[in-house]
Amino acid sequence: MNIAIAQSGGPTCAINSSLVGVFKQGLLTEEIDAIFGSINGIEGIINDELLNLKTIIKTNEDMELLRQTPSTMLGSCRYKLPDYETEPAVYEKILHTLTVHRIEIFVYIGGNDSMDTVVKLSAYLKNINSDIKVIGVPKTIDNDLPVTDHTPGFGSAAKYVAATAQEIIRDSSVYSIPSVTIIEIMGRHAGWLTASTCVLRANGEEAPHLIYLPESDFSSEQFIEDVRKEMAKHKAVIVAISEGISLSEENSAEFQSGAVDNFGHKYLSGVGKYLERLVADRIGCKVRSIELNVMQRCSSHICSKTDIDEAERIGRRALSAALDGNTGQMMYFRRISEMPYAVTIEMTDASNVANLEKMFPKEWISPEQNQVTDAAISYFLPLIQGEVNIMMKNGLPVHFQRPLQMR
Ligand code: F6P
């Protein structure tokens, strides 16, 4: 039999490691012949754009390089599979590609939106009595998938964000004049990544002095008040703020384009700049905003080894699960011990995850709504542990790329 793998949704530092996991397990499985990679997620299956991965990933070194390469080697998509009833032709195209290439297992690495594809496609295939199995592998820097303890990709993003925040803290405190520095962090509707900056407290840092999440109640007036209070205590105030904090519609319209993706998600960005202007107008001190932007999901030079290793492991297990006859499932991590940290890999019906979001726990947010509690530190710390021995060339990390003619 042949199998196919695709990557979907926003990139991470670990999504290629999951691809390596599936690929390695495929190489070890005698009954598997070709391992196809689908270009741009499910779009590649719909349009019959597949690559024979064995002709691209040829050596152990290739696999090692791929593990340290951020983003999606196969490209990605934000494609919402229509319902079968409204567009059966899309499903027929998918079936055609899978059948023509004798693909019996399709592994989809993605987030909550991509699990929607796993649910719909596996249901369709079951309905037509096809034996083709569809299995989901989680990923997202947002860490917002239900059921799983955490998502591959999150630990590396959290490690980068905290390390960068620490560097910003050092830089911001050099002058004698008071200042405010606002760090804008991704995460859409969930504040996990912004909250994870609290790990700096484990190393004795006091900053970020203020942490605001989409799950906290936010008001611009209270924000200014909070900043003033912190300025009375610290010369250089550091604020970590999630891109998705809830501002009133009129305020967000000032800095957001209003554009949405296929799933109806707004492109969020710019709240840091907005608050920078507010601080400048209302407080009038030195103020900067720093949007970490895509760097937080592609800075693999400081990725978490725990994250990269786990991403590979969960990819391997996904293929084994499909070979055991499972379909419509997503693999997930269950934390079985905090100290020492240990997880098991299990599976859940992908419908328990599709289109759903797991929010940062309210009980880990301070009563003032502007900090997170120490309980969060113990949750986050194990996920950012370990360093990958990054291969370098000319002083730069080496990335694995598809050959030019295949891009
Ligand atoms: O995949 C999650 C994410 O990185 C969010 O944190 C962010 O809001 C969004 O994707 C950005 O989307 P895009 O990659 O389409 O700009």
mmCIF file of N, CA, C and O and ligand atoms in Angstrom, residues 8-12 78 139-142 144 185-189 193 243 261 265-268 293-294 296-297, ligand 1:
data_model
loop_
_atom_site.group_PDB
_atom_site.id
_atom_site.type_symbol
_atom_site.label_atom_id
_atom_site.label_comp_id
_atom_site.label_asym_id
_atom_site.label_seq_id
_atom_site.Cartn_x
_atom_site.Cartn_y
_atom_site.Cartn_z
ATOM 1 N N SER A 8 -0.994 21.305 7.464
ATOM 2 C CA SER A 8 -2.049 22.295 7.258
ATOM 3 C C SER A 8 -2.062 23.336 8.376
ATOM 4 O O SER A 8 -1.569 23.085 9.476
ATOM 5 N N GLY A 9 -2.607 24.509 8.086
ATOM 6 C CA GLY A 9 -2.725 25.577 9.088
ATOM 7 C C GLY A 9 -1.435 26.364 9.255
ATOM 8 O O GLY A 9 -0.517 26.268 8.435
ATOM 9 N N GLY A 10 -1.368 27.155 10.320
ATOM 10 C CA GLY A 10 -0.201 28.010 10.552
ATOM 11 C C GLY A 10 1.046 27.187 10.830
ATOM 12 O O GLY A 10 0.983 26.170 11.511
ATOM 13 N N PRO A 11 2.178 27.609 10.287
ATOM 14 C CA PRO A 11 3.426 26.847 10.479
ATOM 15 C C PRO A 11 3.887 26.843 11.939
ATOM 16 O O PRO A 11 3.452 27.673 12.738
ATOM 17 N N THR A 12 4.754 25.892 12.254
ATOM 18 C CA THR A 12 5.400 25.833 13.575
ATOM 19 C C THR A 12 6.834 25.333 13.358
ATOM 20 O O THR A 12 7.198 24.946 12.242
ATOM 21 N N ARG A 78 -5.215 26.956 4.391
ATOM 22 C CA ARG A 78 -6.311 27.205 5.329
ATOM 23 C C ARG A 78 -7.578 26.940 4.531
ATOM 24 O O ARG A 78 -8.316 27.850 4.180
ATOM 25 N N LYS A 139 -1.002 19.993 15.854
ATOM 26 C CA LYS A 139 0.071 21.006 15.843
ATOM 27 C C LYS A 139 -0.577 22.379 15.957
ATOM 28 O O LYS A 139 -1.673 22.587 15.436
ATOM 29 N N THR A 140 0.021 23.244 16.664
ATOM 30 C CA THR A 140 -0.264 24.683 16.626
ATOM 31 C C THR A 140 0.503 25.364 17.744
ATOM 32 O O THR A 140 0.608 24.838 18.856
ATOM 33 N N ILE A 141 1.024 26.546 17.407
ATOM 34 C CA ILE A 141 1.713 27.315 18.454
ATOM 35 C C ILE A 141 0.694 27.877 19.446
ATOM 36 O O ILE A 141 1.059 28.313 20.525
ATOM 37 N N ASP A 142 -0.590 27.879 19.057
ATOM 38 C CA ASP A 142 -1.607 28.483 19.935
ATOM 39 C C ASP A 142 -1.917 27.611 21.155
ATOM 40 O O ASP A 142 -2.468 28.094 22.131
ATOM 41 N N ASP A 144 -4.185 25.526 21.604
ATOM 42 C CA ASP A 144 -5.607 25.680 21.946
ATOM 43 C C ASP A 144 -6.454 24.469 21.530
ATOM 44 O O ASP A 144 -7.665 24.596 21.368
ATOM 45 N N ILE A 185 2.043 39.172 21.213
ATOM 46 C CA ILE A 185 2.301 37.740 21.017
ATOM 47 C C ILE A 185 1.096 37.070 20.370
ATOM 48 O O ILE A 185 -0.062 37.404 20.666
ATOM 49 N N MET A 186 1.354 36.105 19.478
ATOM 50 C CA MET A 186 0.271 35.417 18.744
ATOM 51 C C MET A 186 -0.545 34.513 19.665
ATOM 52 O O MET A 186 -0.154 34.243 20.800
ATOM 53 N N GLY A 187 -1.605 33.972 19.111
ATOM 54 C CA GLY A 187 -2.414 33.017 19.874
ATOM 55 C C GLY A 187 -3.898 33.120 19.578
ATOM 56 O O GLY A 187 -4.694 32.405 20.182
ATOM 57 N N ARG A 188 -4.246 34.051 18.714
ATOM 58 C CA ARG A 188 -5.636 34.221 18.301
ATOM 59 C C ARG A 188 -6.574 34.391 19.504
ATOM 60 O O ARG A 188 -6.431 35.354 20.222
ATOM 61 N N HIS A 189 -7.450 33.391 19.780
ATOM 62 C CA HIS A 189 -8.417 33.575 20.877
ATOM 63 C C HIS A 189 -7.918 33.014 22.202
ATOM 64 O O HIS A 189 -8.595 33.136 23.216
ATOM 65 N N LEU A 193 0.285 31.215 24.723
ATOM 66 C CA LEU A 193 1.648 31.614 24.362
ATOM 67 C C LEU A 193 2.054 32.892 25.100
ATOM 68 O O LEU A 193 3.185 33.007 25.581
ATOM 69 N N GLU A 243 -2.268 39.042 20.890
ATOM 70 C CA GLU A 243 -2.846 39.689 19.699
ATOM 71 C C GLU A 243 -4.379 39.655 19.741
ATOM 72 O O GLU A 243 -5.029 40.457 19.099
ATOM 73 N N ASP A 261 -9.812 34.605 7.155
ATOM 74 C CA ASP A 261 -9.415 33.444 6.354
ATOM 75 C C ASP A 261 -10.649 32.591 6.060
ATOM 76 O O ASP A 261 -11.779 32.964 6.405
ATOM 77 N N HIS A 265 -11.594 33.279 10.510
ATOM 78 C CA HIS A 265 -10.741 33.874 11.540
ATOM 79 C C HIS A 265 -10.171 35.195 11.026
ATOM 80 O O HIS A 265 -9.616 35.244 9.935
ATOM 81 N N LYS A 266 -10.250 36.211 11.883
ATOM 82 C CA LYS A 266 -9.685 37.523 11.524
ATOM 83 C C LYS A 266 -8.167 37.460 11.548
ATOM 84 O O LYS A 266 -7.602 36.746 12.376
ATOM 85 N N TYR A 267 -7.506 38.225 10.668
ATOM 86 C CA TYR A 267 -6.049 38.365 10.775
ATOM 87 C C TYR A 267 -5.792 39.374 11.876
ATOM 88 O O TYR A 267 -6.118 40.553 11.740
ATOM 89 N N LEU A 268 -5.255 38.894 12.970
ATOM 90 C CA LEU A 268 -5.062 39.754 14.134
ATOM 91 C C LEU A 268 -3.634 40.259 14.125
ATOM 92 O O LEU A 268 -2.709 39.495 13.954
ATOM 93 N N ASN A 293 5.301 38.566 15.858
ATOM 94 C CA ASN A 293 4.876 38.172 14.521
ATOM 95 C C ASN A 293 5.286 36.735 14.180
ATOM 96 O O ASN A 293 5.330 35.884 15.045
ATOM 97 N N VAL A 294 5.611 36.464 12.930
ATOM 98 C CA VAL A 294 5.853 35.068 12.534
ATOM 99 C C VAL A 294 7.140 34.492 13.141
ATOM 100 O O VAL A 294 7.325 33.275 13.149
ATOM 101 N N GLN A 296 7.853 34.038 16.057
ATOM 102 C CA GLN A 296 7.577 33.146 17.190
ATOM 103 C C GLN A 296 7.192 31.742 16.737
ATOM 104 O O GLN A 296 7.204 30.815 17.530
ATOM 105 N N ARG A 297 6.853 31.576 15.477
ATOM 106 C CA ARG A 297 6.514 30.218 15.054
ATOM 107 C C ARG A 297 7.571 29.625 14.117
ATOM 108 O O ARG A 297 7.434 28.488 13.674
HETATM 109 O O1 F6P B 1 -1.814 28.958 13.423
HETATM 110 C C1 F6P B 1 -2.021 29.827 14.455
HETATM 111 C C2 F6P B 1 -1.572 31.221 14.119
HETATM 112 O O2 F6P B 1 -0.181 31.289 14.036
HETATM 113 C C3 F6P B 1 -2.151 32.228 15.114
HETATM 114 O O3 F6P B 1 -1.374 32.347 16.264
HETATM 115 C C4 F6P B 1 -2.240 33.472 14.288
HETATM 116 O O4 F6P B 1 -3.260 34.336 14.740
HETATM 117 C C5 F6P B 1 -2.573 32.943 12.938
HETATM 118 O O5 F6P B 1 -2.081 31.617 12.873
HETATM 119 C C6 F6P B 1 -1.982 33.738 11.810
HETATM 120 O O6 F6P B 1 -2.457 33.253 10.607
HETATM 121 P P1 F6P B 1 -1.695 33.363 9.209
HETATM 122 O O7 F6P B 1 -0.580 32.360 9.212
HETATM 123 O O8 F6P B 1 -2.734 32.956 8.229
HETATM 124 O O9 F6P B 1 -1.225 34.758 9.099
#
